[in-house]
Short mmCIF file of the C-alpha atoms (twelve columns), coordinates in Angstrom:
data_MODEL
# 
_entry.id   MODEL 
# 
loop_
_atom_site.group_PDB 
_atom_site.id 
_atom_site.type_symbol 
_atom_site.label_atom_id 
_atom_site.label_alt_id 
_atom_site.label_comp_id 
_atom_site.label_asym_id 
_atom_site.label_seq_id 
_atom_site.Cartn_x 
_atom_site.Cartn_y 
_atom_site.Cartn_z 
_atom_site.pdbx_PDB_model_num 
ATOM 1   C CA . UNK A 1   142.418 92.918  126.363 1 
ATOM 2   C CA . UNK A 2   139.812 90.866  124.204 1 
ATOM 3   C CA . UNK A 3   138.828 87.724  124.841 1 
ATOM 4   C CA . UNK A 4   136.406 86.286  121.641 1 
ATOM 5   C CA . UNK A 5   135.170 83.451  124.147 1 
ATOM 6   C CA . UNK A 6   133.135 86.813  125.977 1 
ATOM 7   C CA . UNK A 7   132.758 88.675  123.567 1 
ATOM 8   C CA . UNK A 8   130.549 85.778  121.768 1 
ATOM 9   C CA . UNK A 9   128.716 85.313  125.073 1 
ATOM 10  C CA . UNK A 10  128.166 89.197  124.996 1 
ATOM 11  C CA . UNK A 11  126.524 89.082  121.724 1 
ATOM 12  C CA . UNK A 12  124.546 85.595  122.489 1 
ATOM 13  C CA . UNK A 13  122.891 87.750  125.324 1 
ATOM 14  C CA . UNK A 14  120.846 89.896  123.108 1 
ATOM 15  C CA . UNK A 15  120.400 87.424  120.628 1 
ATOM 16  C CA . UNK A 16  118.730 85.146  123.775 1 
ATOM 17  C CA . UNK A 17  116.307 88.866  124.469 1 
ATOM 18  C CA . UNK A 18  114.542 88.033  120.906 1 
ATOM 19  C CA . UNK A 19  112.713 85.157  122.247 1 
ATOM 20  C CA . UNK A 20  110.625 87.413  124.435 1 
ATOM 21  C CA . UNK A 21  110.849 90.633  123.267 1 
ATOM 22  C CA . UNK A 22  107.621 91.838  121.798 1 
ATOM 23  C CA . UNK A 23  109.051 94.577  119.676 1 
ATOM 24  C CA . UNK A 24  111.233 92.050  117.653 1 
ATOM 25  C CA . UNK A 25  107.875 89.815  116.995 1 
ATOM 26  C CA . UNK A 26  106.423 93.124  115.944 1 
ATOM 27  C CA . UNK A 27  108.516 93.464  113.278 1 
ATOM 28  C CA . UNK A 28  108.630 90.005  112.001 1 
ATOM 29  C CA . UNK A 29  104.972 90.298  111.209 1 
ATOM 30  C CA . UNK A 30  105.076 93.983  109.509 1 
ATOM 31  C CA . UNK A 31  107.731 92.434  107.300 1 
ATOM 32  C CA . UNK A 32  105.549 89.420  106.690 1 
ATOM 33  C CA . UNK A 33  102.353 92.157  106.407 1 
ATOM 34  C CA . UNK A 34  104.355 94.166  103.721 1 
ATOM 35  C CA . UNK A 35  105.691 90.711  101.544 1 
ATOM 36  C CA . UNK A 36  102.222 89.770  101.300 1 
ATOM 37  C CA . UNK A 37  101.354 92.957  100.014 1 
ATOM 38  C CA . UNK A 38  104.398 93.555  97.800  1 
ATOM 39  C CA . UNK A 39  103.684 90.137  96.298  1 
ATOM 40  C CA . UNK A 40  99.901  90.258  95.891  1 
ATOM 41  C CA . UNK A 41  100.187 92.130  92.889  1 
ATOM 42  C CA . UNK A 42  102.722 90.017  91.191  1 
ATOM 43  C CA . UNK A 43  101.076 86.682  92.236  1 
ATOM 44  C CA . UNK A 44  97.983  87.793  90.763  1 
ATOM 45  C CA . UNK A 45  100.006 88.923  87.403  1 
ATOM 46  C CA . UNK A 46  101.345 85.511  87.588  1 
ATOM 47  C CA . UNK A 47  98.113  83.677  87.637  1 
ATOM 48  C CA . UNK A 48  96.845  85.930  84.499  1 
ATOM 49  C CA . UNK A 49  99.292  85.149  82.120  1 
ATOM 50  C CA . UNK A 50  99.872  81.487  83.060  1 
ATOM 51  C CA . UNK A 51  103.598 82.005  84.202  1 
ATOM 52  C CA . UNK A 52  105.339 81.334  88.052  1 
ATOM 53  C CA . UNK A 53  107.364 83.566  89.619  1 
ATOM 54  C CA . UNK A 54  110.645 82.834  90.168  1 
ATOM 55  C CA . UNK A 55  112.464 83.671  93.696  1 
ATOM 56  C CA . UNK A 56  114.626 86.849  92.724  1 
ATOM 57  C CA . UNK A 57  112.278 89.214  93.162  1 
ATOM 58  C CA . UNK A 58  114.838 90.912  96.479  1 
ATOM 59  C CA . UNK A 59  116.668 92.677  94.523  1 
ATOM 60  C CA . UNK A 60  114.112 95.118  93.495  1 
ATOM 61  C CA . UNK A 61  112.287 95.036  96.952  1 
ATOM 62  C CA . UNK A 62  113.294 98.606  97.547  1 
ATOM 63  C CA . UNK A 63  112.701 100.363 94.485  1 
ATOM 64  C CA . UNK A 64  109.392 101.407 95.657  1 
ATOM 65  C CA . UNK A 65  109.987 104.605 97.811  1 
ATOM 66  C CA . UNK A 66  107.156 103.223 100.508 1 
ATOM 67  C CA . UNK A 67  109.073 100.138 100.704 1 
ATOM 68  C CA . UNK A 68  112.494 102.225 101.145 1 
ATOM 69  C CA . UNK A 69  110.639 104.024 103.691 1 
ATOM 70  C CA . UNK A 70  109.221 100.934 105.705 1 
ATOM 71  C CA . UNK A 71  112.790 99.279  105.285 1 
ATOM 72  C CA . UNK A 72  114.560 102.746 107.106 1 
ATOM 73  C CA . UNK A 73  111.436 102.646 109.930 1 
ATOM 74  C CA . UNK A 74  111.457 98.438  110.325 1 
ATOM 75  C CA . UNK A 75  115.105 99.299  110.830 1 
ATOM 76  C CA . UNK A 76  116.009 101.692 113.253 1 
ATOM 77  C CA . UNK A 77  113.194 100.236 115.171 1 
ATOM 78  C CA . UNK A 78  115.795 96.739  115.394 1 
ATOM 79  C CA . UNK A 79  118.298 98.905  116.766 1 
ATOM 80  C CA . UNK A 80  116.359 101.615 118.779 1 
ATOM 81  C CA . UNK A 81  116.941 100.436 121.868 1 
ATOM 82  C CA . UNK A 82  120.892 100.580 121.316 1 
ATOM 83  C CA . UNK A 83  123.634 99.377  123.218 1 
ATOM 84  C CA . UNK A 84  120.535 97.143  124.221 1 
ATOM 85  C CA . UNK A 85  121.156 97.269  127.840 1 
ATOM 86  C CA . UNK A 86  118.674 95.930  130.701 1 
ATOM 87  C CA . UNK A 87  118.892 95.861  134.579 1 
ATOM 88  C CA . UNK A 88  121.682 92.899  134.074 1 
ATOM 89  C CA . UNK A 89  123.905 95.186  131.854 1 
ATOM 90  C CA . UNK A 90  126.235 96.339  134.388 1 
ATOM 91  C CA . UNK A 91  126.562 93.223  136.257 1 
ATOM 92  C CA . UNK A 92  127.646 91.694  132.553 1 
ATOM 93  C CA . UNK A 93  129.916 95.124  132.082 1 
ATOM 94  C CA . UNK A 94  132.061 94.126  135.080 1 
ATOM 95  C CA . UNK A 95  131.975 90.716  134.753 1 
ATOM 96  C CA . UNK A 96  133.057 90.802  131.333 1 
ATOM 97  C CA . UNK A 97  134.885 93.879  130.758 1 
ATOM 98  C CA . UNK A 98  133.983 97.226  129.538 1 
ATOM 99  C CA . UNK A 99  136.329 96.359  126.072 1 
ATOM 100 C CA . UNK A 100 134.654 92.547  125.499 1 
ATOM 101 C CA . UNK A 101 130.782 93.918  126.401 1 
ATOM 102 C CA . UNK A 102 131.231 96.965  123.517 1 
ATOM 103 C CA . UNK A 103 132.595 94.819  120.840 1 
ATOM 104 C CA . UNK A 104 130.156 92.152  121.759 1 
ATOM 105 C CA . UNK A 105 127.257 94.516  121.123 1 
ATOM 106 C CA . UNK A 106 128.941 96.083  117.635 1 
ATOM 107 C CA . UNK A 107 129.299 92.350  116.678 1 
ATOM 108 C CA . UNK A 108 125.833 91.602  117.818 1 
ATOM 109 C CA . UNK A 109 124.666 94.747  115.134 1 
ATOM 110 C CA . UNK A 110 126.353 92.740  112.609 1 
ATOM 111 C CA . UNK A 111 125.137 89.435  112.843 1 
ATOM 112 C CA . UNK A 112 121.469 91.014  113.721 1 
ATOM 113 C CA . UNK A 113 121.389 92.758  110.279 1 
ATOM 114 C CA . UNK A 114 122.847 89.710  108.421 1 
ATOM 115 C CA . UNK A 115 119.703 87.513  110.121 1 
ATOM 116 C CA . UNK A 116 117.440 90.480  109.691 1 
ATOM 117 C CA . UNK A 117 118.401 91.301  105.988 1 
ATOM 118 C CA . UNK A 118 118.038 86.925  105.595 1 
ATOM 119 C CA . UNK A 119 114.709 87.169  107.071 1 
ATOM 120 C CA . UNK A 120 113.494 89.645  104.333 1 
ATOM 121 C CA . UNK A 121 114.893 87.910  101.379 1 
ATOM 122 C CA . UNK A 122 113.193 84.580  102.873 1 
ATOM 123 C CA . UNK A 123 109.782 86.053  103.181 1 
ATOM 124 C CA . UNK A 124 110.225 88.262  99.818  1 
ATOM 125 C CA . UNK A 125 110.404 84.404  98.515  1 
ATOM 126 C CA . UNK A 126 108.117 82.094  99.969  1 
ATOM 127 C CA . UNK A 127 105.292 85.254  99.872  1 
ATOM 128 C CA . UNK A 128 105.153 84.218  96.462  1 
ATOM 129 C CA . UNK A 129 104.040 80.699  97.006  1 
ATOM 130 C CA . UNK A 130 101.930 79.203  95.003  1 
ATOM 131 C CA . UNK A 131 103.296 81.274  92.220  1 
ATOM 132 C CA . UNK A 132 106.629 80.579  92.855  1 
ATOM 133 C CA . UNK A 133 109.200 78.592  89.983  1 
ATOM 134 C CA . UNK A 134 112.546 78.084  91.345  1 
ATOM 135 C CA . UNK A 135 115.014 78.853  88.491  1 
ATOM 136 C CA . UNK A 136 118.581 80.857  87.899  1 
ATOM 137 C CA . UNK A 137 117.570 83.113  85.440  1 
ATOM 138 C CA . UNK A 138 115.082 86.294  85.926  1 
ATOM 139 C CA . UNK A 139 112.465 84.294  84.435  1 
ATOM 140 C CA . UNK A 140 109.380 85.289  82.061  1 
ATOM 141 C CA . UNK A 141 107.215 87.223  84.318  1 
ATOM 142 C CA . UNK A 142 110.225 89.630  85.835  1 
ATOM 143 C CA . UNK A 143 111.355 90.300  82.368  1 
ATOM 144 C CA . UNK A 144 108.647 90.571  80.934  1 
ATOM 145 C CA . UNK A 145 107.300 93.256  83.470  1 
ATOM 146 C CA . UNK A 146 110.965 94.848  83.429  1 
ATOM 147 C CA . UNK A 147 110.471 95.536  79.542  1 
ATOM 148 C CA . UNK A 148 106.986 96.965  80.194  1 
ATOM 149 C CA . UNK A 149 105.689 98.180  83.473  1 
ATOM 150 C CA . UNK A 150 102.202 98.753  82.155  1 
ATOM 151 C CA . UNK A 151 101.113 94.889  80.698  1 
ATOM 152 C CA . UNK A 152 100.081 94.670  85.094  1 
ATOM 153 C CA . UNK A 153 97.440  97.210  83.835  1 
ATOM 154 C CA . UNK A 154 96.159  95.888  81.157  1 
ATOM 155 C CA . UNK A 155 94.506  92.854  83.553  1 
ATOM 156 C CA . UNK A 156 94.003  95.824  85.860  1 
ATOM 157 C CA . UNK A 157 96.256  94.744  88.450  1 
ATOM 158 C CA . UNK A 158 98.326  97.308  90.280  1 
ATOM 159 C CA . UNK A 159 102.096 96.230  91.500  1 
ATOM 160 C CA . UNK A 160 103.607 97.228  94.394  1 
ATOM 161 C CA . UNK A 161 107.069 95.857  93.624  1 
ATOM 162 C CA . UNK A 162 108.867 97.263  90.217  1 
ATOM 163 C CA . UNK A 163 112.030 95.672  88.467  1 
ATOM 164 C CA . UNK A 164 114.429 98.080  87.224  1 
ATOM 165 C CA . UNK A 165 115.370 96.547  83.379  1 
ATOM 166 C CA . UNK A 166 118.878 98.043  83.440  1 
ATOM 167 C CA . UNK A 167 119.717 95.660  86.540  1 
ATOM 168 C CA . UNK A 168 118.220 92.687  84.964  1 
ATOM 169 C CA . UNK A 169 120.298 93.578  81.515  1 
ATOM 170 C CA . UNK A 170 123.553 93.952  83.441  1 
ATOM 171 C CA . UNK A 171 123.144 91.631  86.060  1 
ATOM 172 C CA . UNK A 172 122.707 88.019  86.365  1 
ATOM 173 C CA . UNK A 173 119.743 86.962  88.359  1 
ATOM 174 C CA . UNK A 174 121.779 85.602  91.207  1 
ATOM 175 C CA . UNK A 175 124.574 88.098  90.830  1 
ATOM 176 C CA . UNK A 176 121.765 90.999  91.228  1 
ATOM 177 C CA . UNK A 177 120.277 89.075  94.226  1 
ATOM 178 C CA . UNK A 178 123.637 88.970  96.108  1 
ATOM 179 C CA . UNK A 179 124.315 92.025  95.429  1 
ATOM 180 C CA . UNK A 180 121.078 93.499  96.982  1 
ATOM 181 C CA . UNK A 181 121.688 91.670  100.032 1 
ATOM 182 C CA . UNK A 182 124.871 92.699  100.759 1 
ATOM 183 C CA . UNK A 183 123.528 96.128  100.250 1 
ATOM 184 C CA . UNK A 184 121.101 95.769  102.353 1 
ATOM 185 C CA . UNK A 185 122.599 94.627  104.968 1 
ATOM 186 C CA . UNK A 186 125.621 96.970  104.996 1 
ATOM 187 C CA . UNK A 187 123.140 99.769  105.341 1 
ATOM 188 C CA . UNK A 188 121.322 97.675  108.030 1 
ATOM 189 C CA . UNK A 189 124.673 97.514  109.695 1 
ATOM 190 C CA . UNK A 190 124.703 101.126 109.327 1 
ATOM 191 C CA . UNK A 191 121.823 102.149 110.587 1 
ATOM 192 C CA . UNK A 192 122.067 100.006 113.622 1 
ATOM 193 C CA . UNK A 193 126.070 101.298 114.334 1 
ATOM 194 C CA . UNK A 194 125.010 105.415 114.062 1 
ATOM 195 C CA . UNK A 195 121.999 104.217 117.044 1 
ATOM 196 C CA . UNK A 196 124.431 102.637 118.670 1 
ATOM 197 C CA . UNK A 197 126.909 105.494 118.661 1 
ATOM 198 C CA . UNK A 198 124.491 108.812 119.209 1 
ATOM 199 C CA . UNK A 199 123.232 106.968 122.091 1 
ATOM 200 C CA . UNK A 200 126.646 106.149 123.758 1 
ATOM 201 C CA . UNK A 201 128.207 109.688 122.955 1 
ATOM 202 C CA . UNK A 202 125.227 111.722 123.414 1 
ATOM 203 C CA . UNK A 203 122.839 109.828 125.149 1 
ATOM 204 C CA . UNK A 204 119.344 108.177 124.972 1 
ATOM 205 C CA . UNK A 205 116.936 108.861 121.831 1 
ATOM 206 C CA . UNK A 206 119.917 110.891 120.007 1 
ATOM 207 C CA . UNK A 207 120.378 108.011 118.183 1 
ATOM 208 C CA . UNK A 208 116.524 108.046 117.137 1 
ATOM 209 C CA . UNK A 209 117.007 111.265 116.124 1 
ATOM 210 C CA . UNK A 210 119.903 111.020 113.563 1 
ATOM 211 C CA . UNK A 211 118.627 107.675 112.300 1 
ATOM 212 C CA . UNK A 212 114.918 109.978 111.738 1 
ATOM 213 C CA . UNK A 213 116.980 112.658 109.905 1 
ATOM 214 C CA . UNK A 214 118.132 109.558 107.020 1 
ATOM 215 C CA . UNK A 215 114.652 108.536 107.013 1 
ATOM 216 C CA . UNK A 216 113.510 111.765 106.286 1 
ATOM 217 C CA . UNK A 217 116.387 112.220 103.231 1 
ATOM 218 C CA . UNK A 218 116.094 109.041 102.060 1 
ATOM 219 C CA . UNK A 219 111.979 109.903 101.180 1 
ATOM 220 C CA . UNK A 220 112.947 113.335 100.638 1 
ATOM 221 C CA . UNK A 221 115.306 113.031 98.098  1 
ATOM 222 C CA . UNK A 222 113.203 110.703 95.840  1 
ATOM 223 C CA . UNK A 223 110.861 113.877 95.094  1 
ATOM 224 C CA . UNK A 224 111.440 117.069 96.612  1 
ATOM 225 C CA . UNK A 225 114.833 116.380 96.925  1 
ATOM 226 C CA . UNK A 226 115.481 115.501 93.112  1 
ATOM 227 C CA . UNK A 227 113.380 117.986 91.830  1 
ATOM 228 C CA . UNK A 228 115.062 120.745 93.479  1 
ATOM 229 C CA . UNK A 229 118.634 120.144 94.003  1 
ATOM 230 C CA . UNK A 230 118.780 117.258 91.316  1 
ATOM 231 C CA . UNK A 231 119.852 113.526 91.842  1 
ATOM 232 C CA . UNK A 232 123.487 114.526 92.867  1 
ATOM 233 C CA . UNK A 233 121.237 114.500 96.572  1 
ATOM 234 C CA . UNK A 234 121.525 110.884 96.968  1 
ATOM 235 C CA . UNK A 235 125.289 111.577 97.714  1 
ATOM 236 C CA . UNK A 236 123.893 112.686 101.105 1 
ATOM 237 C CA . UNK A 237 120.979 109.714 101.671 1 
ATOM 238 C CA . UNK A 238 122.804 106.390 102.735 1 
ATOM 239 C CA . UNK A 239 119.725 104.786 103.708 1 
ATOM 240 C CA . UNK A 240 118.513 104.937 99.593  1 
ATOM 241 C CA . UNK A 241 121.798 103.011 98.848  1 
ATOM 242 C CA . UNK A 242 120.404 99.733  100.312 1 
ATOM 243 C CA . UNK A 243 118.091 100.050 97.201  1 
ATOM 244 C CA . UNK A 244 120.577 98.821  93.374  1 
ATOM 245 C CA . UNK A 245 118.098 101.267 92.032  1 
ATOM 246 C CA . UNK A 246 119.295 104.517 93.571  1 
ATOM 247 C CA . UNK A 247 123.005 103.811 92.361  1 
ATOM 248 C CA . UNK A 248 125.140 104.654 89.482  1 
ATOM 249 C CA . UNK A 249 126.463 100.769 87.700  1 
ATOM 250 C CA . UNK A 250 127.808 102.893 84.670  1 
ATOM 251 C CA . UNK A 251 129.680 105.580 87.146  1 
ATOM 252 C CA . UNK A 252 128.500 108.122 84.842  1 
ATOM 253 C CA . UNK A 253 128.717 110.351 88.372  1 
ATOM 254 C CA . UNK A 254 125.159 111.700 88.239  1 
ATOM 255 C CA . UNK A 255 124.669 109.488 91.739  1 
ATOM 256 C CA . UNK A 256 126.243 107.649 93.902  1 
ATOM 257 C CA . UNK A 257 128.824 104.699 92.137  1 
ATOM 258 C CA . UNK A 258 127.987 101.329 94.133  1 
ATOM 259 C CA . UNK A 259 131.841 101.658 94.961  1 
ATOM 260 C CA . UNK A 260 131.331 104.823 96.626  1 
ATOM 261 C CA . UNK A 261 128.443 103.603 98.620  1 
ATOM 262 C CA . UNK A 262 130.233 100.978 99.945  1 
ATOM 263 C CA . UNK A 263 133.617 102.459 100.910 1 
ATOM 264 C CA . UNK A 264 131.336 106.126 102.400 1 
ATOM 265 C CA . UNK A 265 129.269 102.899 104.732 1 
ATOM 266 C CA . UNK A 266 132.104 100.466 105.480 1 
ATOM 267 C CA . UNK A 267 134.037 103.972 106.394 1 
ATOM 268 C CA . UNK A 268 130.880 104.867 108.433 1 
ATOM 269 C CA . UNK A 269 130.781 102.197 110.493 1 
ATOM 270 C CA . UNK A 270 134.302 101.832 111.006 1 
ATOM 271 C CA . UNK A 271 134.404 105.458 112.596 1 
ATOM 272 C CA . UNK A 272 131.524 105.158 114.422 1 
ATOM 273 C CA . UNK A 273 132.637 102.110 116.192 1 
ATOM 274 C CA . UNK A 274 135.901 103.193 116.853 1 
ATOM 275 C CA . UNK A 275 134.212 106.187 118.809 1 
ATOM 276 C CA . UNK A 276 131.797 104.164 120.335 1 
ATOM 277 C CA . UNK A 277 134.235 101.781 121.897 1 
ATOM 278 C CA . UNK A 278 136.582 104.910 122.920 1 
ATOM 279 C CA . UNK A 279 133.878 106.667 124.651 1 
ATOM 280 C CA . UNK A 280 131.916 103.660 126.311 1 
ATOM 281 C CA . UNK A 281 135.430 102.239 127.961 1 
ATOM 282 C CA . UNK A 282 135.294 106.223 129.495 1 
ATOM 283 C CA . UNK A 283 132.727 107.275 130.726 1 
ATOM 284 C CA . UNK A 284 131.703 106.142 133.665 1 
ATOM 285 C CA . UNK A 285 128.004 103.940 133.963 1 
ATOM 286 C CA . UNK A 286 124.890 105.527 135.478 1 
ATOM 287 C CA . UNK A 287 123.280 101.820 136.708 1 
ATOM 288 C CA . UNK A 288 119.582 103.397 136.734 1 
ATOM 289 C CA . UNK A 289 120.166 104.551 133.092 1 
ATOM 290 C CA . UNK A 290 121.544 101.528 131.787 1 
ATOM 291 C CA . UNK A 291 118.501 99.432  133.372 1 
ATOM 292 C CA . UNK A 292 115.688 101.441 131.566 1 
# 
């Protein structure tokens, strides 16, 4: 049986681990390394033509296929070291229950992305400071470089960050920027449940592996990939479908629908738990594995 009491206390654990874990300070500061540089550009177009930024620049974080890339790495390296055990783990597994201590770590995967996917949004934001005007609408300088890519050039700056117009036509600038989050953090989610469940079925770094393989398509089918099998391919990259850019918002079928993104992830990670929690309540604990 489940208790929620331990299954929150399961979850807190890890949570707890972030204080003085070096690899989760590591990627705080790449995120903060890659905002400044994402924003440089913009800030700089900001101060030429006289005009502030305003904060919905998320949405269109991960248009750029390094930034897609650096999202998929920045990632799986959250959720590498899945079902984030330590030499306490199997002390907590009996104490709490093989059932509670599973669902506490899926939950844990959850609330990690929803904080990690925050933390990106927050820094995509206050990067932008002092060219930053808070407002609801898209404001002058997004349009403005939405309608023409090149005017950046023309005071020779070159943008890292680039705002697809058909999103800002069809979308609301708040509407747009919730949407991208809860993309983004559904494929967070994602990413961190297939670690959690390679590892747990097949063992340690499988989950690397498989996460590796979605890195490699998600790059892969921005060039290669479209130019030889066409953009049907991002049917088969779930990692590009954190990005509004790499779906279909007229369901014309040519790639992924945002619908089908969703229900092929939620699906996902519904499956993948379910296994993960079957196998884990199983098999039976190695205590010198668990404590690496």
């Amino acid at each position: 049986m489940t208790d929620l009491k331990t299954i929150l206390l399961c979850t807190r654990v890890n949570f707890f681990k972030w204080l003085v874990t070096p690899r989760i300070h590591t990627i705080a500061a790449v995120i903060i390394a890659f905002g400044l540089w994402s924003s440089s550009g913009l800030s700089e177009y900001a101060d030429a033509v006289g005009a502030a930024v305003t904060p919905w620049v998320f949405p269109h974080l991960l248009t750029s296929p390094a930034m897609l890339l650096v999202f998929g790495c920045l990632t799986t390296l959250l959720f590498c070291n899945a079902p984030f055990a330590d030499d306490h783990t199997p002390f907590l597994v009996i104490r709490s229950g093989r059932l509670n201590w599973v669902v506490g770590q899926l939950l844990y995967i959850v609330l990690a992305g929803f904080i990690y996917t925050a933390f990106w949004y927050v820094v995509s934001v206050v990067t932008l400071i002092p060219n930053l005007q808070l407002s609801t609408d898209w404001g002058k300088v997004i349009k403005t470089l939405a309608a023409n890519p090149m005017s950046a050039r023309n005071y020779g700056i070159q943008l890292t960050v680039f705002f697809n117009p058909e999103i800002i036509a069809m979308f609301s600038a708040v509407e747009a920027t919730l949407i991208g989050f809860g993309l983004f953090w559904l494929v967070s989610v994602f990413i961190g449940v297939l670690i959690f469940c390679f590892n747990i079925v097949i063992g340690k770094m499988s989950g690397l592996v498989a996460s590796g393989v979605f890195i490699f398509m998600s790059y892969f089918s921005i060039y290669v990939g479209t130019l030889n099998f066409g953009p049907k391919i991002y049917y088969f990259s779930p990692y590009s479908w954190a990005s509004m850019n790499y779906l279909n918002w007229k369901y014309t079928g040519e790639i992924p629908s945002p619908t089908y993104a969703v229900f092929c992830l939620l699906g996902a990670i519904l499956f993948m738990s379910i296994v993960s929690v079957i196998v884990f309540c199983k098999k039976d604990m190695n205590i010198q594995e668990w404590g690496a």
